[in-house]
Short mmCIF file of C-alpha atoms and ligand atoms in Angstrom, two decimals:
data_model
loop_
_atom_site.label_atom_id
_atom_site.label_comp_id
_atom_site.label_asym_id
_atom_site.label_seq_id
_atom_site.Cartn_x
_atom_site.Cartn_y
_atom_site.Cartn_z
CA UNK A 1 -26.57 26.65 2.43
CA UNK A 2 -26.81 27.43 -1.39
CA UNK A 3 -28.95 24.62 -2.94
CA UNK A 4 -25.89 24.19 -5.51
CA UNK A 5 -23.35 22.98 -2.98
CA UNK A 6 -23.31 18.87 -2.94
CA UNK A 7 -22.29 16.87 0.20
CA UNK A 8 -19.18 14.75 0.61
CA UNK A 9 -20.56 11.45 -0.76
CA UNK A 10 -22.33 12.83 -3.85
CA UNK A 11 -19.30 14.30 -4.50
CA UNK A 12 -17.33 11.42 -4.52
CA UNK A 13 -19.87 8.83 -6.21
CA UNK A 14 -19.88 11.60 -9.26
CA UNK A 15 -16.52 11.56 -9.42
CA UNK A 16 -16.04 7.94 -9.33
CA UNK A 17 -19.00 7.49 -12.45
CA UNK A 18 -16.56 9.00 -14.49
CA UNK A 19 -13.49 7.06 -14.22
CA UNK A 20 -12.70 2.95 -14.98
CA UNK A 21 -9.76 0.62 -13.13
CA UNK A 22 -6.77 0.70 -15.73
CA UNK A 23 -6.84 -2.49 -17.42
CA UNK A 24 -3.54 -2.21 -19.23
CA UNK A 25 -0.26 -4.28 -18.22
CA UNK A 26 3.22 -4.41 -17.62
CA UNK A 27 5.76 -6.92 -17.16
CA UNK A 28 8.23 -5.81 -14.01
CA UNK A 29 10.70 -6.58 -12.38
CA UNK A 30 9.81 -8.24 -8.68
CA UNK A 31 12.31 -6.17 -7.07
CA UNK A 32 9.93 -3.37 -7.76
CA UNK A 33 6.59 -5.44 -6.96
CA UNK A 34 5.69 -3.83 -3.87
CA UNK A 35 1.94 -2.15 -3.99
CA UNK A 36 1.63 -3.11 -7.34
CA UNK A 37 -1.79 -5.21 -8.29
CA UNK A 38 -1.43 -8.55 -10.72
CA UNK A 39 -2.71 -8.79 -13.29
CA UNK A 40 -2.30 -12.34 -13.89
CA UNK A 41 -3.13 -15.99 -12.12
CA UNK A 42 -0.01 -17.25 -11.05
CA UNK A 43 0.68 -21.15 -10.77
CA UNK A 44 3.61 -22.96 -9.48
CA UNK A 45 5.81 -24.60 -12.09
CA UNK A 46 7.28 -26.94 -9.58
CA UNK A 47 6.55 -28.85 -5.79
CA UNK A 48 7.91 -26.40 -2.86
CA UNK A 49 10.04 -27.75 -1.49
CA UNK A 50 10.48 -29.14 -4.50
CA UNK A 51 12.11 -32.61 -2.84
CA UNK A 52 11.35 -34.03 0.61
CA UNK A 53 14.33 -32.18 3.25
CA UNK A 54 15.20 -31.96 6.34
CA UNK A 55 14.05 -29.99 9.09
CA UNK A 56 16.99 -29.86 11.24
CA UNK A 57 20.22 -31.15 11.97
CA UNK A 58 20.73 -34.68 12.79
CA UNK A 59 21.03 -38.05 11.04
CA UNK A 60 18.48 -39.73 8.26
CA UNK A 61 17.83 -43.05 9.27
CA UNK A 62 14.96 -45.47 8.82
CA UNK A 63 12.52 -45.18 11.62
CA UNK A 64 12.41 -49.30 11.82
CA UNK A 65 15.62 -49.25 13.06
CA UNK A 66 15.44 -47.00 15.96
CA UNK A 67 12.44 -48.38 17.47
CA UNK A 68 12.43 -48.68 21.42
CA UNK A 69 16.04 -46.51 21.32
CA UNK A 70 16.43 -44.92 24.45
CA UNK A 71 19.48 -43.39 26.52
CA UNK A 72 19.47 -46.39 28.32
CA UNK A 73 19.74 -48.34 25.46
CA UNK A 74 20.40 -46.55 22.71
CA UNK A 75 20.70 -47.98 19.44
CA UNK A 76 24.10 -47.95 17.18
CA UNK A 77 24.03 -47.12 13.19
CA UNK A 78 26.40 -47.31 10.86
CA UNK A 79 27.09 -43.86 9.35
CA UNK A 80 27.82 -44.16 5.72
CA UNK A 81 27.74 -40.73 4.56
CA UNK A 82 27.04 -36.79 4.99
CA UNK A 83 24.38 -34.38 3.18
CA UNK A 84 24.62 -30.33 3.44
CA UNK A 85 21.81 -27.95 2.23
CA UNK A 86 22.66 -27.74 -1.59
CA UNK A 87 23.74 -31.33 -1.70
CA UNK A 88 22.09 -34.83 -3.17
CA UNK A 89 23.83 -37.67 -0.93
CA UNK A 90 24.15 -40.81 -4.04
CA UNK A 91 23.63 -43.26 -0.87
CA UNK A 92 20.80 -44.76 0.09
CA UNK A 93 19.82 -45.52 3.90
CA UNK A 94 19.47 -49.21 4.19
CA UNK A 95 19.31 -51.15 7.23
CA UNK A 96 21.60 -50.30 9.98
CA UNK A 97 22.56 -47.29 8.27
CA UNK A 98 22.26 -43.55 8.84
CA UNK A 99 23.31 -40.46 6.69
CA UNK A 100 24.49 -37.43 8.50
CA UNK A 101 22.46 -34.61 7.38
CA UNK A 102 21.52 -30.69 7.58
CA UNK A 103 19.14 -28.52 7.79
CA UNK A 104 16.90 -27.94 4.32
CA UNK A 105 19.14 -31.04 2.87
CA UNK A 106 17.44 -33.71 0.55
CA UNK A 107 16.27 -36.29 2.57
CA UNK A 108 18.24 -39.68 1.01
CA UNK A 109 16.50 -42.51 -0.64
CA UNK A 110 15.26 -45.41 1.94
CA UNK A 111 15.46 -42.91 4.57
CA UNK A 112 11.40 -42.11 6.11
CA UNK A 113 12.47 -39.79 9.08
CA UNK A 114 15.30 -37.56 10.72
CA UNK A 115 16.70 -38.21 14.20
CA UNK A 116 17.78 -35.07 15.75
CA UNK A 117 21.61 -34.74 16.32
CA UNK A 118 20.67 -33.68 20.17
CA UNK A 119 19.10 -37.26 20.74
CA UNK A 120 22.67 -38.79 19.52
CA UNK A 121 26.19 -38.60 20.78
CA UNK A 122 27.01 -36.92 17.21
CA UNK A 123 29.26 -39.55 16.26
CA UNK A 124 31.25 -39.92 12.79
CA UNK A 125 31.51 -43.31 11.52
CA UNK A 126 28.91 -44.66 13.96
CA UNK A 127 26.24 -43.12 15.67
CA UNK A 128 23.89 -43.96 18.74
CA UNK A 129 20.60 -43.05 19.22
CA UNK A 130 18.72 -42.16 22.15
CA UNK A 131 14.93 -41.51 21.01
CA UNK A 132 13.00 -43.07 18.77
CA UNK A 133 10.96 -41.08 16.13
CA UNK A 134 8.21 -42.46 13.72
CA UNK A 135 7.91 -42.52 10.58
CA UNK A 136 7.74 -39.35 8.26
CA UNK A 137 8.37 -37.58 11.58
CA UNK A 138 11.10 -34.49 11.34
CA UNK A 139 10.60 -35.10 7.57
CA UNK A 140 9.57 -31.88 5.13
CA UNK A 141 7.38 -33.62 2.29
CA UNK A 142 8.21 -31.83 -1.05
CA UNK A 143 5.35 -29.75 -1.97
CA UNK A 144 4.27 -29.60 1.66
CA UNK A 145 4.71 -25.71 0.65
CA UNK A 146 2.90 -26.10 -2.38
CA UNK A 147 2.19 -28.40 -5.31
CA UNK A 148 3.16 -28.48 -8.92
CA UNK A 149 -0.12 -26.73 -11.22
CA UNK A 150 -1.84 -25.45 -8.19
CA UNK A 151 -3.02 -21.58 -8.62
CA UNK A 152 -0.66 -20.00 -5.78
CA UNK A 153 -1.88 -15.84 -6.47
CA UNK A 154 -4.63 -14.93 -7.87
CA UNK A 155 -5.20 -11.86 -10.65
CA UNK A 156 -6.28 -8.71 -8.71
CA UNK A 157 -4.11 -9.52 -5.87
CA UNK A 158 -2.10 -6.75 -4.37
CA UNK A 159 1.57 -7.63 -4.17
CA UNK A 160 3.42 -6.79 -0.95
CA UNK A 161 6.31 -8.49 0.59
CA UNK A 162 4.72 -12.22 1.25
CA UNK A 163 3.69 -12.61 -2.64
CA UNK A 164 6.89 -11.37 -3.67
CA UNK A 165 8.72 -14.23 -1.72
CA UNK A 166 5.96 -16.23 -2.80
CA UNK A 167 6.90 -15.40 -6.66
CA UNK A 168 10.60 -15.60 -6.18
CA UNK A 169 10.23 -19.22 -4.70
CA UNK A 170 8.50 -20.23 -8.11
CA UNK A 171 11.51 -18.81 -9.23
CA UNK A 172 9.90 -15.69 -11.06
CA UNK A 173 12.07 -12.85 -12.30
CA UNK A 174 8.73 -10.82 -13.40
CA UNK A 175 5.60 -10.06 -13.14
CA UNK A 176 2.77 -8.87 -14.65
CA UNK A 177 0.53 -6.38 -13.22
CA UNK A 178 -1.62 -3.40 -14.00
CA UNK A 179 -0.25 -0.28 -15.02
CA UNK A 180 -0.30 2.56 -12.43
CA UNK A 181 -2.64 5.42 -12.37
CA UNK A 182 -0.30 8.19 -14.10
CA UNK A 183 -1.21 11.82 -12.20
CA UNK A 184 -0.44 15.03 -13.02
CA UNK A 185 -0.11 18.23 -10.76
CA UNK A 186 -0.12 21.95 -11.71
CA UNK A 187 -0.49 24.80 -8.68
CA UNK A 188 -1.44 28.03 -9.60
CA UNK A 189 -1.05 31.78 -8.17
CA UNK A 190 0.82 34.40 -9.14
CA UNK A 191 2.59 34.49 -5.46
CA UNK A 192 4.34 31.30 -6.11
CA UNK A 193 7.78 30.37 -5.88
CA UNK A 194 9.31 27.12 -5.54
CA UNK A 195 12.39 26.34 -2.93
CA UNK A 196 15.57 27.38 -4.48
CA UNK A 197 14.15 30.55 -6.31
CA UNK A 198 14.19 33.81 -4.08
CA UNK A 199 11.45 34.91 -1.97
CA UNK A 200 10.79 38.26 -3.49
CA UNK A 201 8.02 40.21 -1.25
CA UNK A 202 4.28 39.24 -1.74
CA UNK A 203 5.81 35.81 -3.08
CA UNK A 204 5.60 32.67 -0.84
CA UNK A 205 7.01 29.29 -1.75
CA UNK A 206 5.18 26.62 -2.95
CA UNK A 207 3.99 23.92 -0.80
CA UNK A 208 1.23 22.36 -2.43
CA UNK A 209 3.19 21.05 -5.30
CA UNK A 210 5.21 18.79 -2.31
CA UNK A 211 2.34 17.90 -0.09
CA UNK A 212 0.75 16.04 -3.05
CA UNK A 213 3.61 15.04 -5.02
CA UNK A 214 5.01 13.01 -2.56
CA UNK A 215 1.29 12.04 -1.24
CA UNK A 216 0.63 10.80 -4.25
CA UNK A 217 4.15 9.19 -4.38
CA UNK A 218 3.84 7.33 -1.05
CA UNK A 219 0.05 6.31 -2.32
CA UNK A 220 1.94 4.60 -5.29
CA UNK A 221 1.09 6.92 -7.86
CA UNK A 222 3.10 7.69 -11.19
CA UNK A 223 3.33 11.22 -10.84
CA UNK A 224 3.70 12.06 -14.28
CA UNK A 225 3.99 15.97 -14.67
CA UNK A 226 4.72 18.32 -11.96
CA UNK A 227 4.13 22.17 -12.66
CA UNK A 228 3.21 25.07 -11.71
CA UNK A 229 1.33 28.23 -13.33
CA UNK A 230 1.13 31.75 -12.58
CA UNK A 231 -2.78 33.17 -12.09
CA UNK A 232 -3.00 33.22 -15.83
CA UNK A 233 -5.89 31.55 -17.49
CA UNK A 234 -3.84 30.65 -20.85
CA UNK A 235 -1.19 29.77 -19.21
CA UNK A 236 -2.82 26.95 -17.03
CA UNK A 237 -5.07 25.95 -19.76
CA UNK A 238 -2.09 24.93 -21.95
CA UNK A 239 -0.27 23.28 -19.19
CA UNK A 240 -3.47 20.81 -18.75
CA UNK A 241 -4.02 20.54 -22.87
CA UNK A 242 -0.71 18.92 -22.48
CA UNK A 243 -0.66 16.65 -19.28
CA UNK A 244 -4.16 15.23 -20.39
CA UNK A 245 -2.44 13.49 -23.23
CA UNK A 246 -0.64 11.29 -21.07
CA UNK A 247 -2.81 10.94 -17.88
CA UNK A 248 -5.51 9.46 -15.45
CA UNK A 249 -6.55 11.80 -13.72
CA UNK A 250 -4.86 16.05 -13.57
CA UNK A 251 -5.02 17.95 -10.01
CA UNK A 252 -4.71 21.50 -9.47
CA UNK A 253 -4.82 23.90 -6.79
CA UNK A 254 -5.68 27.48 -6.38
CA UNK A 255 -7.99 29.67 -8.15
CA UNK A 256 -11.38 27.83 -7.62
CA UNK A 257 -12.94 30.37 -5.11
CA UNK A 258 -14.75 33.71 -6.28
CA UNK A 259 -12.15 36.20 -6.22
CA UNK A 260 -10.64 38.35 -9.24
CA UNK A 261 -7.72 36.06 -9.71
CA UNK A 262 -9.68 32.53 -9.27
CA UNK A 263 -8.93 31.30 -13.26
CA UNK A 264 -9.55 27.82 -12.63
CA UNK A 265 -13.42 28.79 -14.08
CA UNK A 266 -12.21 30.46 -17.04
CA UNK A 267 -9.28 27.48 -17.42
CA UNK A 268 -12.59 25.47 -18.05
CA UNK A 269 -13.85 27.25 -20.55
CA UNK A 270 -11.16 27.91 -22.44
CA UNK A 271 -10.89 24.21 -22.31
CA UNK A 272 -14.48 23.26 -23.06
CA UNK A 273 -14.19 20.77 -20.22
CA UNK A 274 -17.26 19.22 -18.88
CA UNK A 275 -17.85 20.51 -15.12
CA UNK A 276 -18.82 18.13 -12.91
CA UNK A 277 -19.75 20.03 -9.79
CA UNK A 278 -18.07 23.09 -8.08
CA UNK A 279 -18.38 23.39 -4.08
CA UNK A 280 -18.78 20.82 -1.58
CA UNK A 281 -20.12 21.30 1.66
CA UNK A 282 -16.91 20.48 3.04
CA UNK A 283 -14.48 22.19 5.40
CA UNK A 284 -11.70 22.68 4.39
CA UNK A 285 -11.85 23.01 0.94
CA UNK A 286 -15.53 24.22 0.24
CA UNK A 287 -15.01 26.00 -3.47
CA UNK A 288 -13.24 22.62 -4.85
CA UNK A 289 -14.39 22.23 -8.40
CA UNK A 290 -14.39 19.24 -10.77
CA UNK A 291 -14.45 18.47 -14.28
CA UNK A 292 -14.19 15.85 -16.82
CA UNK A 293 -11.67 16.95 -19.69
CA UNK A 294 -11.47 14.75 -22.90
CA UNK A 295 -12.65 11.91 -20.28
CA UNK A 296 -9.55 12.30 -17.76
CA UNK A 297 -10.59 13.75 -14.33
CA UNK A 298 -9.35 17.35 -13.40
CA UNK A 299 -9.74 17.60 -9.93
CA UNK A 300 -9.20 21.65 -8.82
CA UNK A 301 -8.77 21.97 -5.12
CA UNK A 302 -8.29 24.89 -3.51
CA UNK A 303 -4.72 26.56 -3.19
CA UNK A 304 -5.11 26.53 1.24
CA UNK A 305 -2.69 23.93 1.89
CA UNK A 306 -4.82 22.27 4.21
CA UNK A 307 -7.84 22.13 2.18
CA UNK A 308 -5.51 20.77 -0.49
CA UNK A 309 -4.02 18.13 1.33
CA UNK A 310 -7.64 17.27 3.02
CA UNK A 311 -9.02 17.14 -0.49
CA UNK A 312 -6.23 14.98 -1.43
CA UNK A 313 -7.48 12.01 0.97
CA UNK A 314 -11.34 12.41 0.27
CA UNK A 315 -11.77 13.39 -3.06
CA UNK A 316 -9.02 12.17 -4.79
CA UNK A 317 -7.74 8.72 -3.00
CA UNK A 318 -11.27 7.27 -3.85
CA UNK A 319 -10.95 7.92 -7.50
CA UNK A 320 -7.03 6.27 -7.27
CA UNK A 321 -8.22 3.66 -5.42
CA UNK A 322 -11.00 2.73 -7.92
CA UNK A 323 -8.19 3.69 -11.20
CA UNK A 324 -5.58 1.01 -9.82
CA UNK A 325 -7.67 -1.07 -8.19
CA UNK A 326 -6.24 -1.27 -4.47
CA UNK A 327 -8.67 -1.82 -2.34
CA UNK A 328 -6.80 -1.00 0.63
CA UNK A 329 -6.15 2.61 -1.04
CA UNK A 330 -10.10 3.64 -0.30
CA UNK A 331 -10.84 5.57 3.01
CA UNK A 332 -11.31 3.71 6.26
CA UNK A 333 -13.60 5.35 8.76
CA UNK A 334 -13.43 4.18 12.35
CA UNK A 335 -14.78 6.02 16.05
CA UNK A 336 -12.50 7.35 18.66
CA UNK A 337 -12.86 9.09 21.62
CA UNK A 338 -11.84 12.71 21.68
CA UNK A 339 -9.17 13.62 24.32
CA UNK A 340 -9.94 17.44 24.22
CA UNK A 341 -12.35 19.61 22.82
CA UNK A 342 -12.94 21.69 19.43
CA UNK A 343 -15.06 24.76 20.34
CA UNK A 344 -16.22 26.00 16.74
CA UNK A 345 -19.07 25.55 15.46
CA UNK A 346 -19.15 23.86 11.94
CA UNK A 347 -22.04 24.56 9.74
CA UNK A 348 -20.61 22.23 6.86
CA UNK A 349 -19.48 19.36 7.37
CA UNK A 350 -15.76 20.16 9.18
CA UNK A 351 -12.20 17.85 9.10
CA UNK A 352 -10.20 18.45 12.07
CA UNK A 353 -6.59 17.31 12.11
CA UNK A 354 -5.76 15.03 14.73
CA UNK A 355 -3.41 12.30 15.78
CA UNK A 356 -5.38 8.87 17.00
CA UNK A 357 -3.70 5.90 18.56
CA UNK A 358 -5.60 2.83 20.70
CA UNK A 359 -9.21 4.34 20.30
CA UNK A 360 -8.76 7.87 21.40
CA UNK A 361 -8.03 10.82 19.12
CA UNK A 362 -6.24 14.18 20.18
CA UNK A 363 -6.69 17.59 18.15
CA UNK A 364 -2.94 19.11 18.34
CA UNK A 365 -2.35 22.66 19.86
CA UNK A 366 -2.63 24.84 17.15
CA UNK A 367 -5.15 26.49 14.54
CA UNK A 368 -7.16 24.45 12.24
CA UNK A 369 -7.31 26.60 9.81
CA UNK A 370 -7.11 25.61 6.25
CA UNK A 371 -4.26 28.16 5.55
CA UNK A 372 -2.46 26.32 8.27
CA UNK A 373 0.11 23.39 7.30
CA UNK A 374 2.45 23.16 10.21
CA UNK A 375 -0.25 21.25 12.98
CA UNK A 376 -0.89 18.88 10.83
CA UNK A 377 2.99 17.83 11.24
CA UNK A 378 2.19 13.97 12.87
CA UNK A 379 -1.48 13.82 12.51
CA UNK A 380 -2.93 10.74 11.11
CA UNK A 381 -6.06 11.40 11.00
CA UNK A 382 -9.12 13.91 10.17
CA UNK A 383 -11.97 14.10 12.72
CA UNK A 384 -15.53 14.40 11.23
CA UNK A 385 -17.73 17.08 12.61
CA UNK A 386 -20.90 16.70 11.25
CA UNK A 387 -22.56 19.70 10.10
CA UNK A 388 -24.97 21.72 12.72
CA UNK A 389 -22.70 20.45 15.22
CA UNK A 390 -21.55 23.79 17.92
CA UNK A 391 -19.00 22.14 19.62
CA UNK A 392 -17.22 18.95 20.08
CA UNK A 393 -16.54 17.96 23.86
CA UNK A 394 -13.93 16.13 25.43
CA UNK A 395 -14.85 12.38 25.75
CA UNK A 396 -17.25 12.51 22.79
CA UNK A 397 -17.39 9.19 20.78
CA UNK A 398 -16.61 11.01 16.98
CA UNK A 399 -15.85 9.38 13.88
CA UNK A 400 -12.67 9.78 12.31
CA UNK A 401 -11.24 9.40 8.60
CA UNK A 402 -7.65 7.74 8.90
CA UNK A 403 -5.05 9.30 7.27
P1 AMP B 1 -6.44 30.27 -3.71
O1 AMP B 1 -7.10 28.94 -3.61
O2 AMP B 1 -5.69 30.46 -4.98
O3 AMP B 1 -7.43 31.38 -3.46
O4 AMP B 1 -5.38 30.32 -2.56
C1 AMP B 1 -5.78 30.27 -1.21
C2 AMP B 1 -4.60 30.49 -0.30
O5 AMP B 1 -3.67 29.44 -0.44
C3 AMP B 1 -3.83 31.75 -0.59
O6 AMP B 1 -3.38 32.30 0.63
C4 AMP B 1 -2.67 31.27 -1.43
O7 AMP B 1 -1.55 32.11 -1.37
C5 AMP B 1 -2.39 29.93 -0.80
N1 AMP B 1 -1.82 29.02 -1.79
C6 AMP B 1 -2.28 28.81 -3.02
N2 AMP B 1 -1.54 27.91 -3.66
C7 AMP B 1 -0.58 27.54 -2.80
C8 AMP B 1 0.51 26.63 -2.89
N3 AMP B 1 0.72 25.92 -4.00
N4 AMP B 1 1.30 26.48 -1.82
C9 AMP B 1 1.06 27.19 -0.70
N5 AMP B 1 0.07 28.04 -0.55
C10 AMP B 1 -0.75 28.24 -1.59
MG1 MG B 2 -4.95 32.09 -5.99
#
């Protein structure tokens, strides 16, 4: 192996040197929430519930007067008025009395507890009991939920679908949180087309500018440009002078390799962009090369759409999760056990496609290879073949990057 090629992790700790979690905000809208990271401690302006209620149907009473009830010998209140979820009863329960009441109603003044309406024979202007219940029993306390001033969500929080019921209870509209990373994408090669232009011979259509796009989109990325660039040095160099103006981080694919028409090199120079490192000793996706262009990352990964999509999830989702600051964004590695057997040998480091569920991990039917997109349809997962390894046997214990 050339001396110049860097493994996986230095490759991603380099990359991650250069770039800083976005500090900047934005006030939005909690219907869009969802993945988003706060940027601010969040207290509760009020008790939730916000007044003691009840927690089911039945009748308020004071618990006093229902001591001993039974079915035998039940005990008869007075009913002196009725309380829906919504409602404030003006009564008070005194002695004797009950209040007819719902679910999530305000428990009345004088009342300490709730009688079920199944322990009753559901009368209307009187009511017997059959059970006694103590005091403060079937009885929400307001701010049993939370209290008034306490710190409900902290800053740095990631916001899913609990905090954003959480926020709407306090009776937020907004919320502030961290702006998103804002990527760019440009593919490259003279043989592109994208779907809806004709497939003229030589040409194929584009596939790398979807894979990531909507990657990035389901990752919770601003995708903030989307082009694409014939195998023209100028051409692609101009494209990226613009998208860096209004970015985080710029990917490309194609071109990075050592053939006549790999421009990504001369891209950098034309650019005067700082290169980071070029190859990895990584399969797919060996000749991926990095650089740092007026500080924002420009990640170029190779134009196979495997070893772009592969380089996607190692290189890149690192660097996004570290940008936005969601945790849950980094890689998780786990072991599986491998339900069949891949027979190549791998003198890099090799990812496999493969689909795991329940601790065991099967490579689909298929090729590999990194020109190869359609067996990686359901995978959800790469296997890790550590390099110097000949062949990788059925029931092996492997480690595996989750997709
Ligand atoms: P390159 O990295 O430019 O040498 O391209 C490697 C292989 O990937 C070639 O067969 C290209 O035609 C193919 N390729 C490059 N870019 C794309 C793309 N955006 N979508 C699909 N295939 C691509
Ligand atoms: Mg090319």
């Amino acid at each position: 192996m050339a001396e110049n090629i860097i493994g996986l992790n230095k490759a991603q700790e380099m990359l991650l040197e250069k770039v800083e979690k976005i500090r900047e905000t934005e006030s939005i809208s909690l219907w869009d929430a969802a993945g988003r990271v706060l940027a601010e401690d969040v207290f509760a302006g009020h008790d939730q519930p916000p007044f003691p209620r009840s927690p089911l149907d039945g009748y308020a009473v004071q618990s006093r007067d229902i001591e001993g009830a039974s079915k035998e010998s039940p005990v008869r209140l007075r009913v002196i008025d009725g309380v829906d979820a919504g409602h404030v009863s003006a009564k008070c329960v005194s002695r004797g009395t009950a209040i007819r009441i719902m679910t999530g109603a305000p428990i009345p003044e004088g009342a300490d507890c709730v009688i079920g309406q199944e322990d009753t024979d559901y009368g209307e202007e009187n009511v017997e009991i059959f059970e006694e219940v103590r005091a403060y029993e079937n009885y929400c306390y307001a701010g049993e939920d939370y209290r008034a001033g306490a710190r409900i969500l902290s800053k740095d929080t990631v916001l899913g679908s609990v905090e954003a019921g959480i926020l709407a209870s306090l009776g937020r509209e907004e919320v502030l949180v961290y702006r998103r990373p804002g990527v760019s994408v440009l593919t490259t090669g003279d043989e592109l087309v994208l779907p809806g232009e004709a497939l003229y011979p030589g040409k194929i259509y584009d596939s790398n500018l979807y894979t990531l796009v909507t990657r990035l989109t389901s990752l919770g990325m601003d995708v903030i440009q989307k082009g694409r660039s014939g195998d023209e040095p100028g051409e692609a160099a101009e494209w990226i002078r613009e998208a860096v103006q209004v970015s985080d981080i710029i990917i490309t694919t194609g071109g990075v390799s050592v053939g006549r028409k790999d421009i990504m090199h001369e891209v950098l120079k034309l650019l005067g962009c700082e290169r980071i490192f070029w190859r990895i000793a990584v399969k797919p996706g060996m000749p991926t090369l990095c650089a740092s262009y007026q500080g924002t990352l420009l990640i170029c990964l190779s134009g196979n759409p495997f070893g772009a999509a592969v380089n996607l999830e190692l290189l890149v989702r690192p660097v996004l999760c570290k940008l936005s600051g969601r945790k849950e964004l980094g890689l998780k590695r786990i072991t599986a056990v491998t339900e069949n057997e891949f027979p190549k040998k791998s003198g890099v480091t090799r990812y496999v496609r493969a689909y795991y569920e329940d601790g065991r991990v099967r490579i689909p039917e298929g090729s590999n290879a990194s020109g190869i997109l359609s067996s990686m349809c359901g995978c959800n997962c790469l296997i890790e073949i550590p390099a110097g390894t000949l062949c990788v046997k059925k029931g092996e214990t492997v480690w595996i990057v989750l997709l």
